[in-house]
Amino acid sequence: MDEFELIRRYFAPLSGAHEDVVLGIGDDCALLAPPAGHELAVTSDTLIAGRHFPEESLPFDIGWKSLAVNLSDLAAMGARARWFTLALALPEADERWLAGFADGLKALADEAEVSLVGGDTTRGPLTITITALGVVPAGCALRRSGARVGDRVCVSGTLGDAALALERWRAGDRDRSDDALDLRARLDRPTPRLALGEALRGLAHAAIDLSDGLAADLSHLLRASGVGAHIYGARLPSSAAFDRLAPAAERTRLQLAGGDDYELCLCIPAARLSEVRRLAQQIGVALTDIGEIQAGSGLSVLGAQCEPLAFTELGYRHFQ
Amino acid sequence: MDEFELIRRYFAPLSGAHEDVVLGIGDDCALLAPPAGHELAVTSDTLIAGRHFPEESLPFDIGWKSLAVNLSDLAAMGARARWFTLALALPEADERWLAGFADGLKALADEAEVSLVGGDTTRGPLTITITALGVVPAGCALRRSGARVGDRVCVSGTLGDAALALERWRAGDRDRSDDALDLRARLDRPTPRLALGEALRGLAHAAIDLSDGLAADLSHLLRASGVGAHIYGARLPSSAAFDRLAPAAERTRLQLAGGDDYELCLCIPAARLSEVRRLAQQIGVALTDIGEIQAGSGLSVLGAQCEPLAFTELGYRHFQ
């Protein structure tokens, strides 16, 4: 099977049939029609087997996750996801693998209504680079840099599920209980919060998506905004599966320093919080108020008695 | 050196200072402002060490070529190159290598006035994926599918230089003569024909860039347009260095089936040919009329006495 056949069979069905794709796969470039008065949001992420997902992950899940992590970046800008390109390096053209991978990619592409518009396939160690493109009305994107003193710090969904799943899997745990599978699904098939990001344009002051863990990612946002924040460890939202399976001593570390949540962290002016809650409810995404933006710099995590928790005890490393 | 420091030191200087970059590197996405009434042209190409360039290539040249092959696709659409993302997998953060690579990328980015707007760096076997974005007035892009019977088939620049350089290098030839270095420069630092592509919008009926060799790439164009063509082997343009170093028996094969030319192949209505020649001259790019589009299908290559040359004798394989 040569490259052209491979593209025709597995990837052409992903090109969708959206009006804003003027010319899809098959020429030197794709031609796209961004709507008037909009800016383009662009992001690229690479996933490498054994580094960004377990080697034995299902091809479906690898396809899903490769696109999800990119769409999550678009969600964090409040952009509407529209198109993506795929650069795929494969050790060999394994048809079963390709079919599963393309299915996973397609499942999320259909759900998010995005079109595959180009790319490249080469032989090499399994590496997936996706560049995702979205559109956002000019001047309306959510940025990391807009947080203001007094804003509420909110997060979507639940935190720590993917990190717990990864640690259990790395420790050799192959538990197939419903709880374990729920956690694993959060690691393998994260849900980019696109509808929430779009709905909060003009409402949230700042946003970032959670890929490296809440503490690291919120710290990026605080630096970009020139502010500090305190959050309450006990308020961090957790799933029922996490509550049952996470060792008590590890909870806060997993929720703060674990990665792969792909939830949004949002800074919301206090006066708009109830409006934002209503919107999130309509969309069907949980939104939890976990703390407040304050003057100064840095992130404080407060314990049950509002005592600051020492970062060094929480397993932080890569964001200090 | 962590990823953030690496980006700050080597890649942030590539973000340029162009008005249409609303928000550059450092947020979840870049924000770009395409001009009103334009379509977006998008292309992605991956280069792998030892496959798309010799392992021992200079880092400068690897940087240059990675961007050049993508800009060449934009040129073939008649698009104005504007932005690119870079996904870089590196075995280790070798600072000397990175500095050279970034310099090569920057040299061409500055020349083409494109901004680096995002990307990803990971540890892995040396692999470079660039996604390039350009803009083209709506409805004016050059496509592969527009060739009409009677069009002249023209190519820019000279053909076969890069293929000859690669074959000599693979055969162990380390000739450092001016001619050999000229050929090698064509392999390592191809020139995307951006100004020519833009100038020929509304004039050329069809275009494709030459990456896999004239015969293969022109065949793609013919299939997309539903036409055939004959070209004259003796008319294929060659450089002085190629004329002196190419073995007589290999000339036509190298020029037709050798890859990596990154010239444009254009189909021009005969009545506009002199106008197109003038434009090419103003831009300073040679343009050679090598044949004609005809009814039917397939590509005929004619010899000195207008006899059709047998493809099988010319070393074709991957496009039959």
XYZ file of C-alpha atoms in Angstrom:
640
model
C 0.000 0.000 0.000
C 1.617 3.267 -1.071
C 1.083 6.648 0.554
C -1.639 7.704 -1.878
C -3.670 4.551 -1.303
C -3.230 4.827 2.442
C -4.524 8.397 2.392
C -7.413 7.491 0.112
C -8.513 4.561 2.223
C -8.060 5.820 5.769
C -7.801 9.577 5.801
C -9.886 10.930 2.912
C -13.106 9.945 4.787
C -12.023 12.379 7.509
C -12.125 15.388 5.239
C -15.815 15.906 6.038
C -18.119 17.990 3.890
C -17.977 21.422 5.419
C -18.635 24.527 3.387
C -15.551 26.301 4.646
C -13.285 23.701 3.019
C -12.908 25.122 -0.502
C -10.387 22.459 -1.532
C -9.523 19.446 0.631
C -6.829 16.778 0.477
C -5.131 16.184 -2.884
C -3.584 19.413 -4.142
C -0.380 21.154 -3.049
C -2.359 22.845 -0.262
C -5.856 22.802 1.136
C -7.886 25.975 0.645
C -10.028 27.134 3.552
C -12.504 29.977 3.896
C -12.340 31.602 7.350
C -15.468 33.661 8.088
C -15.162 37.449 7.730
C -14.262 39.379 10.881
C -12.648 36.398 12.553
C -9.160 35.632 13.708
C -7.542 32.285 13.190
C -6.427 30.243 16.221
C -3.581 27.805 15.479
C -1.943 25.146 17.637
C 0.376 22.158 17.073
C 0.982 19.217 19.387
C 3.081 16.118 18.929
C 2.365 12.780 20.600
C 5.060 10.091 20.771
C 4.325 6.469 21.662
C 5.570 5.561 25.118
C 5.882 9.196 26.099
C 2.484 10.760 25.560
C 0.476 7.557 25.671
C 1.205 3.971 26.783
C 2.651 1.913 23.892
C -0.188 -0.598 24.231
C -2.960 2.007 23.899
C -5.704 1.114 21.467
C -5.176 2.715 18.046
C -8.686 4.199 18.367
C -7.680 5.944 21.586
C -4.395 7.207 20.103
C -6.316 8.758 17.210
C -8.873 10.308 19.542
C -6.318 11.694 21.978
C -4.032 13.131 19.280
C -6.852 15.312 18.067
C -8.324 15.967 21.535
C -5.175 17.555 22.973
C -5.104 19.994 20.053
C -8.811 20.813 20.200
C -8.384 21.446 23.924
C -5.979 24.288 23.050
C -8.606 25.773 20.733
C -11.205 25.449 23.500
C -8.919 27.397 25.847
C -8.913 30.309 23.372
C -12.696 30.227 22.993
C -12.193 29.346 19.329
C -14.537 27.288 17.197
C -12.582 24.250 15.933
C -12.701 23.951 12.143
C -9.788 22.129 10.497
C -6.696 20.048 11.184
C -3.673 18.574 9.457
C -2.063 15.272 10.431
C 1.609 14.340 10.161
C 1.903 10.654 10.930
C 5.145 8.694 11.212
C 4.510 4.951 11.314
C 6.954 2.042 11.704
C 4.941 0.084 9.126
C 1.648 0.393 7.271
C -0.293 -1.940 9.620
C -3.821 -1.843 8.226
C -5.558 -2.880 11.403
C -3.734 -0.220 13.355
C -4.486 2.412 10.724
C -8.171 1.543 10.589
C -8.491 1.861 14.373
C -6.464 5.058 14.506
C -8.524 6.650 11.725
C -11.763 5.571 13.470
C -10.736 7.288 16.695
C -9.713 10.395 14.863
C -12.990 10.381 12.936
C -15.148 9.847 16.011
C -13.866 13.061 17.575
C -13.602 14.951 14.267
C -17.285 14.228 13.592
C -18.311 15.206 17.103
C -16.349 18.466 16.928
C -17.291 19.073 13.285
C -13.703 19.533 12.125
C -12.241 18.509 8.754
C -8.913 16.830 8.060
C -7.466 19.013 5.308
C -3.935 17.779 4.743
C -0.852 16.180 6.126
C 1.941 13.794 5.499
C 2.647 10.133 6.219
C 6.179 8.851 6.589
C 7.915 5.745 7.889
C 9.448 6.120 11.327
C 8.873 5.588 15.040
C 5.178 6.192 15.845
C 4.807 9.961 16.111
C 1.686 11.999 15.545
C 1.716 15.754 14.997
C -1.574 17.521 14.551
C -2.005 21.192 13.732
C -5.517 22.372 14.562
C -7.133 25.546 13.271
C -10.111 27.350 14.700
C -11.831 30.674 14.239
C -12.823 33.275 16.799
C -14.490 36.685 16.301
C -11.703 39.278 16.074
C -10.670 40.570 19.496
C -12.766 38.027 21.428
C -10.301 35.198 22.093
C -9.678 34.070 25.664
C -6.041 34.549 26.599
C -3.832 33.544 29.498
C -3.005 37.154 30.217
C -6.377 38.684 31.126
C -6.878 37.568 34.763
C -7.658 40.401 37.206
C -7.523 40.650 40.978
C -10.803 39.417 42.430
C -11.598 36.997 39.592
C -12.858 33.605 40.658
C -10.674 30.695 39.538
C -12.865 27.919 38.132
C -12.159 24.540 36.548
C -14.353 22.390 34.353
C -14.991 18.691 34.954
C -12.872 16.762 37.455
C -9.134 16.681 38.123
C -6.667 13.866 38.695
C -8.464 11.021 36.920
C -5.955 10.657 34.068
C -2.937 10.985 36.360
C -4.284 8.292 38.675
C -5.018 6.005 35.723
C -1.485 6.490 34.398
C 0.164 5.835 37.771
C -1.891 2.699 38.324
C -1.062 1.416 34.866
C 2.657 2.190 35.323
C 2.583 0.317 38.629
C 1.364 -2.763 36.766
C -2.242 -2.524 37.930
C -4.540 -4.057 35.280
C -7.800 -3.662 37.259
C -10.812 -3.875 34.884
C -13.452 -2.658 37.352
C -15.895 0.015 36.201
C -14.078 2.615 38.296
C -10.709 1.694 36.825
C -12.116 1.794 33.283
C -13.716 5.187 33.965
C -10.358 6.593 35.007
C -8.634 4.982 32.048
C -11.166 6.517 29.661
C -10.257 9.932 31.026
C -6.587 9.239 30.233
C -7.199 7.767 26.781
C -10.137 9.779 25.471
C -10.101 13.241 27.020
C -12.985 15.562 26.161
C -11.946 18.947 24.782
C -14.276 21.562 26.336
C -15.034 23.332 23.072
C -18.621 24.380 23.776
C -17.646 25.787 27.164
C -14.727 27.779 25.732
C -16.933 29.272 23.039
C -19.734 30.077 25.488
C -17.377 31.930 27.826
C -15.986 34.371 25.248
C -16.660 37.846 26.586
C -17.341 36.418 30.041
C -14.117 34.824 31.242
C -11.127 37.141 31.666
C -8.551 34.421 31.042
C -8.317 30.721 30.279
C -5.795 27.908 29.889
C -6.233 24.218 29.269
C -4.879 21.735 31.790
C -2.325 19.465 30.173
C 0.619 19.567 32.613
C -1.460 19.679 35.789
C -3.475 22.437 37.445
C -0.635 23.915 39.495
C 1.781 24.167 36.550
C -0.771 25.441 34.071
C -2.452 27.906 36.428
C 1.039 29.196 37.283
C 1.600 29.926 33.554
C -1.650 31.881 33.491
C -0.732 33.824 36.638
C 2.660 34.799 35.224
C 1.112 35.864 31.912
C -1.458 37.984 33.780
C 0.978 39.402 36.366
C -1.142 38.282 39.312
C -1.219 35.629 42.027
C -3.954 33.288 43.263
C -4.977 31.133 46.144
C -6.963 27.975 45.638
C -8.465 25.562 48.147
C -7.163 21.999 47.984
C -10.442 20.652 49.360
C -12.494 22.276 46.608
C -10.746 20.553 43.702
C -13.454 18.618 41.882
C -13.041 14.850 41.704
C -14.911 12.009 40.056
C -16.634 9.209 41.962
C -14.084 6.742 40.558
C -11.222 8.935 41.735
C -12.774 9.243 45.188
C -12.970 5.475 45.482
C -9.568 4.580 44.018
C -7.165 7.409 44.884
C -5.087 6.780 48.025
C -5.974 9.560 50.504
C -2.357 10.703 50.776
C -2.047 11.082 47.010
C -5.271 12.924 46.190
C -4.063 16.499 46.313
C -0.813 15.718 44.516
C -2.634 13.906 41.705
C -5.172 16.693 41.316
C -2.628 19.519 41.384
C 0.438 18.054 39.756
C -0.945 15.238 37.624
C -1.313 16.021 33.942
C -3.596 15.043 31.088
C -6.837 16.443 32.545
C -7.631 18.525 29.431
C -10.101 20.534 31.450
C -10.276 24.332 31.262
C -9.089 26.608 34.043
C -10.964 29.918 33.778
C -10.772 33.278 35.543
C -14.264 34.695 35.894
C -15.236 38.109 37.247
C -17.132 37.439 40.497
C -20.177 39.406 39.322
C -20.609 37.076 36.306
C -20.149 33.812 38.157
C -23.807 32.857 38.416
C -24.340 33.613 34.705
C -21.324 31.458 33.851
C -22.604 28.639 36.053
C -25.937 28.699 34.209
C -24.181 28.503 30.841
C -21.997 25.607 31.973
C -25.083 23.795 33.241
C -26.848 24.266 29.903
C -23.810 22.801 28.149
C -23.667 19.952 30.624
C -20.179 20.581 31.989
C -19.485 20.829 35.707
C -17.773 24.063 36.709
C -16.217 24.451 40.155
C -15.072 27.632 41.870
C -11.738 26.677 43.442
C -10.226 30.008 44.488
C -9.490 33.615 43.737
C -7.044 35.772 41.834
C -5.098 38.095 44.119
C -2.485 40.823 43.794
C 1.146 39.760 43.760
C 2.483 36.603 42.174
C 2.526 32.860 42.641
C 0.012 30.226 43.537
C -0.941 29.332 47.129
C -2.790 26.124 47.789
C -4.718 26.268 51.052
C -5.511 23.260 53.229
C -8.631 22.413 55.218
C -7.844 25.052 57.872
C -6.838 27.573 55.208
C -3.165 26.927 56.014
C -0.903 27.177 52.956
C 0.320 23.765 51.804
C 4.046 23.497 51.064
C 4.582 22.935 47.350
C 7.633 20.782 47.919
C 5.504 18.255 49.775
C 3.122 17.942 46.880
C 5.474 16.476 44.322
C 5.947 19.563 42.186
C 9.048 19.743 40.121
C 8.750 20.856 36.571
C 6.986 24.158 37.157
C 9.096 25.707 39.911
C 17.618 23.455 29.229
C 13.860 22.854 29.465
C 11.360 23.238 26.643
C 10.377 26.789 27.596
C 13.984 28.000 27.689
C 14.717 26.263 24.385
C 11.755 27.987 22.746
C 12.664 31.346 24.257
C 16.272 31.173 23.135
C 16.025 29.643 19.681
C 12.526 29.943 18.343
C 10.977 33.112 19.803
C 13.268 35.240 17.548
C 11.550 33.601 14.581
C 8.142 34.954 15.459
C 8.845 38.121 13.454
C 6.896 41.337 13.954
C 4.159 41.125 11.397
C 0.883 42.946 11.854
C -1.177 39.886 10.986
C 0.141 38.015 14.042
C -2.298 39.155 16.719
C -0.799 36.843 19.350
C 2.385 34.828 18.784
C 4.092 32.023 20.686
C 3.237 31.620 24.386
C -0.524 31.102 24.760
C -2.640 27.999 24.105
C -2.862 29.031 20.437
C -1.498 31.738 18.193
C -4.038 34.245 16.890
C -3.698 35.312 13.269
C -5.564 37.865 11.191
C -6.091 36.705 7.591
C -6.928 39.602 5.263
C -10.591 40.017 4.296
C -11.689 38.333 1.073
C -8.889 35.787 1.166
C -8.756 32.045 1.430
C -6.266 30.252 3.607
C -3.785 27.833 1.987
C -2.500 25.136 4.371
C 0.155 22.461 3.899
C 2.139 20.105 6.170
C 5.383 18.295 5.373
C 7.549 16.077 7.529
C 11.293 15.635 7.065
C 13.104 12.728 8.686
C 16.900 12.559 9.017
C 18.439 10.020 6.646
C 15.298 9.910 4.561
C 14.579 13.457 3.449
C 18.090 14.800 3.940
C 21.508 13.187 4.488
C 22.154 12.621 8.210
C 25.294 14.747 8.036
C 23.561 17.787 6.543
C 24.383 21.077 8.225
C 21.760 22.070 10.815
C 21.413 25.393 8.953
C 20.483 23.531 5.772
C 18.032 21.241 7.584
C 16.282 24.310 8.995
C 16.186 26.016 5.618
C 14.969 22.981 3.717
C 12.251 22.062 6.238
C 10.621 25.413 5.687
C 11.425 25.592 1.963
C 9.566 22.412 1.023
C 6.438 23.743 2.727
C 6.688 27.223 1.221
C 7.086 25.571 -2.169
C 3.601 24.084 -1.754
C 2.221 27.552 -0.993
C 4.012 28.886 -4.098
C 2.335 26.218 -6.208
C -1.080 27.535 -5.093
C -0.143 31.143 -5.831
C -0.537 31.895 -2.120
C 1.348 34.526 -0.162
C 3.255 32.753 2.629
C 2.443 34.202 6.051
C 2.869 31.870 9.019
C 4.184 28.467 10.081
C 4.253 26.088 13.036
C 7.153 23.778 13.846
C 6.976 20.360 15.488
C 10.523 19.281 16.252
C 11.561 15.925 17.671
C 15.198 15.915 18.770
C 17.338 13.112 20.203
C 18.922 15.626 22.624
C 18.946 19.384 23.159
C 22.289 19.977 21.391
C 22.696 23.750 21.558
C 25.055 24.030 18.601
C 22.699 22.026 16.443
C 19.692 24.060 17.580
C 21.426 27.384 16.945
C 22.332 26.343 13.386
C 18.904 24.884 12.690
C 17.149 28.026 13.961
C 19.508 30.207 11.884
C 18.627 28.335 8.692
C 14.944 28.499 9.457
C 15.241 32.209 10.234
C 17.193 33.004 7.079
C 14.370 31.726 4.888
C 11.591 32.962 7.209
C 13.010 36.496 6.995
C 13.407 36.279 3.230
C 9.856 35.013 2.754
C 8.466 37.300 5.500
C 6.765 34.493 7.387
C 6.341 34.240 11.167
C 6.804 31.183 13.360
C 3.608 31.165 15.428
C 3.668 27.941 17.403
C 4.743 24.359 17.657
C 6.039 21.687 19.900
C 9.426 20.248 20.811
C 9.796 16.679 22.003
C 12.582 14.161 22.519
C 12.839 11.568 19.758
C 14.583 10.652 16.505
C 15.241 13.849 14.504
C 11.944 14.626 12.779
C 10.700 17.994 11.610
C 7.071 18.704 10.740
C 6.171 22.150 9.519
C 2.660 23.369 8.779
C 2.736 26.467 6.591
C -0.143 28.877 6.106
C -0.602 31.366 3.300
C -3.349 33.604 1.993
C -4.726 33.945 -1.500
C -7.564 36.148 -2.804
C -10.751 34.043 -2.730
C -11.213 32.027 -5.927
C -7.748 32.895 -7.328
C -5.592 29.976 -6.138
C -3.668 27.940 -8.708
C -4.786 24.327 -8.629
C -3.572 21.095 -10.178
C -6.883 20.589 -11.890
C -7.143 23.582 -14.232
C -4.935 22.564 -17.188
C -6.617 22.810 -20.622
C -5.773 21.344 -23.993
C -3.359 23.656 -25.798
C -1.760 25.083 -22.629
C 2.016 25.374 -22.696
C 3.795 23.336 -20.015
C 6.492 25.474 -18.396
C 8.953 24.904 -15.569
C 10.854 27.423 -13.478
C 14.609 27.257 -12.866
C 16.573 24.119 -13.729
C 15.872 20.433 -13.187
C 17.983 17.548 -11.958
C 20.538 19.424 -9.861
C 19.397 18.121 -6.489
C 18.981 14.552 -7.748
C 22.497 14.571 -9.212
C 23.923 15.993 -5.966
C 22.169 13.279 -3.952
C 23.330 10.451 -6.218
C 26.922 11.684 -6.155
C 26.835 11.978 -2.370
C 25.310 8.524 -1.989
C 28.045 7.108 -4.251
C 30.627 8.484 -1.798
C 31.692 11.415 -3.965
C 32.922 14.274 -1.725
C 33.982 16.620 -4.591
C 34.251 20.197 -3.263
C 34.555 21.921 -6.671
C 32.392 24.973 -7.360
C 30.155 22.908 -9.636
C 29.682 20.197 -7.017
C 28.910 22.792 -4.336
C 26.413 24.504 -6.646
C 24.547 21.237 -7.099
C 24.691 20.486 -3.408
C 23.262 23.908 -2.580
C 20.286 23.069 -4.760
C 19.740 19.853 -2.755
C 20.231 21.469 0.654
C 18.758 24.926 0.227
C 16.019 24.851 -2.409
C 14.362 28.146 -3.342
C 10.569 28.175 -3.062
C 9.230 30.144 -6.044
C 6.836 32.263 -4.030
C 7.020 35.464 -6.087
C 6.460 33.542 -9.323
C 3.467 31.669 -7.930
C 1.851 34.883 -6.744
C 2.568 36.693 -10.013
C 0.928 33.935 -12.058
C -2.430 33.953 -10.265
C -5.044 34.598 -12.891
C -2.545 33.739 -15.663
C -1.563 30.104 -15.185
C -4.355 27.540 -15.545
C -2.696 25.005 -13.254
C 0.417 24.530 -11.168
C 2.242 21.959 -9.043
C 5.579 22.053 -7.271
C 8.243 19.536 -8.208
C 9.197 17.446 -5.200
C 9.064 13.864 -6.529
C 10.449 14.639 -9.998
C 8.906 16.280 -13.050
C 7.404 13.130 -14.557
C 5.683 12.013 -11.358
C 4.444 15.445 -10.360
C 3.307 16.481 -13.827
C 1.460 13.157 -14.035
C -0.448 14.081 -10.864
C -1.422 17.380 -12.459
C -2.535 15.682 -15.682
C -4.720 13.213 -13.801
C -6.265 15.995 -11.708
C -7.006 17.984 -14.898
C -8.181 15.003 -16.975
C -5.726 15.735 -19.802
C -2.459 14.434 -21.270
C 0.759 16.171 -22.294
C 3.868 15.760 -24.345
C 7.130 17.333 -23.309
C 10.486 17.463 -25.105
C 13.394 15.815 -23.295
C 15.862 18.146 -24.974
C 14.092 21.250 -23.725
C 14.353 20.445 -20.017
C 16.315 23.326 -18.483
C 19.627 22.467 -16.829
C 22.247 24.376 -14.885
C 25.833 24.868 -16.049
C 27.032 22.688 -13.161
C 24.605 19.929 -14.159
C 25.756 20.159 -17.786
C 29.362 19.672 -16.725
C 28.872 16.948 -14.104
C 25.877 14.855 -15.204
C 26.848 11.688 -17.135
C 25.264 12.034 -20.606
C 23.354 8.755 -20.235
C 21.809 9.873 -16.934
C 20.717 13.408 -17.837
C 17.133 12.776 -18.884
C 16.487 10.310 -16.062
C 17.796 12.750 -13.449
C 15.764 15.606 -14.863
C 12.539 13.654 -15.206
C 12.614 11.218 -12.333
C 14.953 12.884 -9.849
C 13.208 14.648 -7.003
C 13.852 17.626 -4.759
C 13.834 20.290 -7.497
C 11.209 22.447 -5.740
C 10.593 24.292 -8.984
C 7.107 25.061 -10.260
C 5.512 23.295 -13.199
C 2.880 25.592 -14.730
C 0.260 25.257 -17.450
C -0.045 28.549 -19.297
C -2.534 29.461 -22.023
C -0.449 29.935 -25.198
C -1.821 33.457 -25.753
C -0.476 34.597 -22.365
C 2.970 33.034 -22.687
C 4.889 36.187 -23.637
C 3.247 38.115 -20.803
C 4.161 35.348 -18.365
C 7.747 35.307 -19.654
C 8.040 39.046 -19.010
C 6.751 38.631 -15.462
C 9.182 35.796 -14.780
C 12.024 37.907 -16.119
C 11.068 40.813 -13.848
C 11.091 38.443 -10.880
C 14.413 37.013 -12.003
C 13.312 33.395 -12.414
C 14.024 31.435 -15.586
C 10.905 29.966 -17.180
C 11.163 27.331 -19.895
C 8.445 26.104 -22.243
C 8.921 22.331 -22.306
C 5.777 21.050 -24.006
C 2.046 21.141 -24.433
C -1.155 19.896 -22.812
C -3.117 17.601 -25.109
C -6.397 15.705 -25.075
C -6.372 12.208 -23.605
C -4.279 11.112 -20.682
C -0.716 10.383 -19.688
C 2.637 11.976 -20.257
C 4.764 11.443 -23.397
C 8.399 12.434 -23.333
C 9.724 13.058 -26.842
C 13.359 12.569 -27.907
C 15.510 14.617 -30.253
C 13.646 13.322 -33.337
C 10.263 13.699 -31.603
C 10.169 9.943 -31.010
C 8.461 8.970 -27.759
C 10.953 7.768 -25.149
C 10.016 4.577 -23.322
C 9.332 5.348 -19.673
C 10.702 2.041 -18.508
C 14.131 2.987 -19.855
C 14.143 6.183 -17.878
C 14.147 4.753 -14.394
C 10.532 5.464 -13.505
C 9.017 3.377 -10.828
C 6.986 5.046 -8.148
C 4.506 6.862 -10.345
C 3.458 4.163 -12.779
